[in-house]
């Protein structure tokens, strides 16, 4: 899905900028500071105060950068993903329609509302990246000051936190794109009067959920479900939903044409 790749690249590129600048500024602060440190405690608050001010500046700057990047990347992603979702649903219906003409209305109020809501949800999660990172490294900075070990402990900690949050940001971008696709494709199916779907296990995960992988009725794979009454997707919590709803779920759904229950 090209939209997910582009959004992932945008978020990781912007995060790399945040990470490089933050590490350079923090290193410079420690190297230039003359605050004496003895017995694991600062004798004055200048280094801690300077670090707090630096982290505040970085947070303010990169919140602005991420907000701008995310709004633009999300708008582009929504355009691509909604087009892909609509085309995929139409193609699926053509393959199983057996000559029946079924219209997918991507301009219906319900589809538009879904696109807007899913885009808002995705953007808000991506915008958390600066806070997630700066909260992590802020704690490490203050810990290194209070321990008196300075950059000796801080440098590897910054690298570890950076890798962790970068991977998280990348996974969030991919996962949110899948969720947007799932939400829009579900709305597109409903716009065409489709009421049921088949659960299709993707087989693309390194750690697949057993409940999603096992054939119906032991699991979900191959089961036919009502869009408005979806199955339990997480047996631990009892959460109900559609393929792609749970974090990092790559399962998909296939529309099922069923006009036989109008009198229910």
Coordinates of C-alpha atoms in Angstrom, one line a residue, residues 32-159:
X32 CA 29.6 23.3 27.9
X33 CA 28.2 23.1 31.4
X34 CA 30.4 24.0 34.3
X35 CA 28.0 22.8 37.0
X36 CA 29.9 20.8 39.6
X37 CA 28.7 17.3 40.3
X38 CA 29.8 15.5 43.4
X39 CA 28.5 12.4 45.2
X40 CA 25.8 11.9 42.6
X41 CA 24.1 15.2 43.1
X42 CA 24.3 18.6 41.5
X43 CA 25.6 21.4 43.8
X44 CA 23.5 23.9 41.9
X45 CA 20.5 23.6 39.7
X46 CA 22.0 25.3 36.6
X47 CA 22.5 22.1 34.5
X48 CA 19.1 20.7 35.4
X49 CA 17.4 24.0 34.7
X50 CA 19.2 24.4 31.4
X51 CA 18.3 20.8 30.5
X52 CA 14.6 21.4 31.3
X53 CA 14.6 24.6 29.2
X54 CA 16.3 22.8 26.3
X55 CA 13.7 20.0 26.4
X56 CA 10.9 22.5 26.5
X57 CA 12.3 24.3 23.4
X58 CA 12.8 21.0 21.5
X59 CA 9.2 20.0 22.4
X60 CA 7.7 23.2 21.2
X61 CA 9.8 23.2 18.0
X62 CA 9.1 19.6 17.0
X63 CA 5.4 19.6 18.0
X64 CA 5.1 22.3 15.4
X65 CA 7.2 20.4 12.8
X66 CA 5.3 17.1 13.4
X67 CA 1.9 18.8 13.3
X68 CA 2.6 20.4 10.0
X69 CA 4.2 17.2 8.5
X70 CA 1.4 14.9 9.9
X71 CA -1.5 17.1 8.6
X72 CA 0.0 17.1 5.1
X73 CA 1.0 13.4 5.1
X74 CA -2.4 12.4 6.4
X75 CA -4.2 14.4 3.8
X76 CA -2.2 12.7 1.0
X77 CA -2.6 9.3 2.6
X78 CA -6.4 9.7 2.9
X79 CA -6.6 10.5 -0.8
X80 CA -4.6 7.5 -1.8
X81 CA -6.0 5.0 0.7
X82 CA -9.7 6.0 0.0
X83 CA -9.0 5.6 -3.7
X84 CA -7.4 2.2 -3.1
X85 CA -10.2 1.0 -0.8
X86 CA -12.9 2.1 -3.2
X87 CA -11.2 0.4 -6.1
X88 CA -10.5 -2.8 -4.2
X89 CA -14.1 -3.1 -3.0
X90 CA -15.4 -2.5 -6.6
X91 CA -13.0 -5.1 -7.9
X92 CA -14.1 -7.7 -5.3
X93 CA -17.7 -7.1 -6.1
X94 CA -17.1 -7.5 -9.8
X95 CA -15.3 -10.8 -9.2
X96 CA -18.2 -12.3 -7.2
X97 CA -21.1 -10.3 -8.6
X98 CA -22.0 -12.8 -11.3
X99 CA -23.4 -10.1 -13.6
X100 CA -25.2 -8.2 -10.8
X101 CA -24.6 -4.4 -11.0
X102 CA -23.6 -3.1 -7.6
X103 CA -22.7 0.6 -7.1
X104 CA -20.1 1.7 -4.6
X105 CA -20.7 5.3 -3.5
X106 CA -17.5 6.8 -2.2
X107 CA -19.2 10.2 -1.9
X108 CA -21.9 9.1 0.4
X109 CA -22.1 11.0 3.8
X110 CA -21.2 7.8 5.7
X111 CA -18.1 7.2 3.7
X112 CA -17.0 10.9 3.9
X113 CA -17.6 10.8 7.7
X114 CA -15.5 7.7 8.0
X115 CA -12.6 9.2 6.0
X116 CA -12.6 12.3 8.2
X117 CA -12.9 10.4 11.5
X118 CA -10.2 7.9 10.6
X119 CA -7.9 10.6 9.3
X120 CA -8.3 12.6 12.5
X121 CA -7.6 9.5 14.7
X122 CA -4.5 8.6 12.7
X123 CA -3.1 12.1 12.7
X124 CA -3.5 12.5 16.4
X125 CA -1.6 9.4 17.2
X126 CA 1.4 10.3 14.9
X127 CA 1.5 13.8 16.6
X128 CA 2.3 12.0 19.9
X129 CA 5.8 11.0 18.6
X130 CA 7.7 14.1 19.8
X131 CA 6.2 13.9 23.3
X132 CA 6.8 10.1 23.4
X133 CA 10.5 10.6 22.5
X134 CA 11.2 13.8 24.6
X135 CA 9.5 12.3 27.7
X136 CA 11.7 9.3 27.4
X137 CA 15.0 11.1 26.9
X138 CA 14.0 13.8 29.4
X139 CA 13.9 11.2 32.1
X140 CA 17.3 9.9 31.0
X141 CA 18.8 13.4 31.0
X142 CA 17.7 14.1 34.5
X143 CA 18.8 10.7 35.7
X144 CA 22.3 11.2 34.3
X145 CA 22.5 14.6 36.0
X146 CA 21.4 13.2 39.4
X147 CA 23.8 10.2 39.1
X148 CA 26.7 12.4 38.3
X149 CA 27.8 10.2 35.3
X150 CA 26.8 12.7 32.6
X151 CA 27.3 11.7 29.0
X152 CA 29.0 8.4 30.0
X153 CA 25.6 6.9 30.8
X154 CA 23.4 9.2 28.7
X155 CA 24.8 8.6 25.2
X156 CA 23.9 4.8 25.0
X157 CA 20.6 5.6 26.7
X158 CA 19.7 8.2 24.1
X159 CA 20.6 5.8 21.3

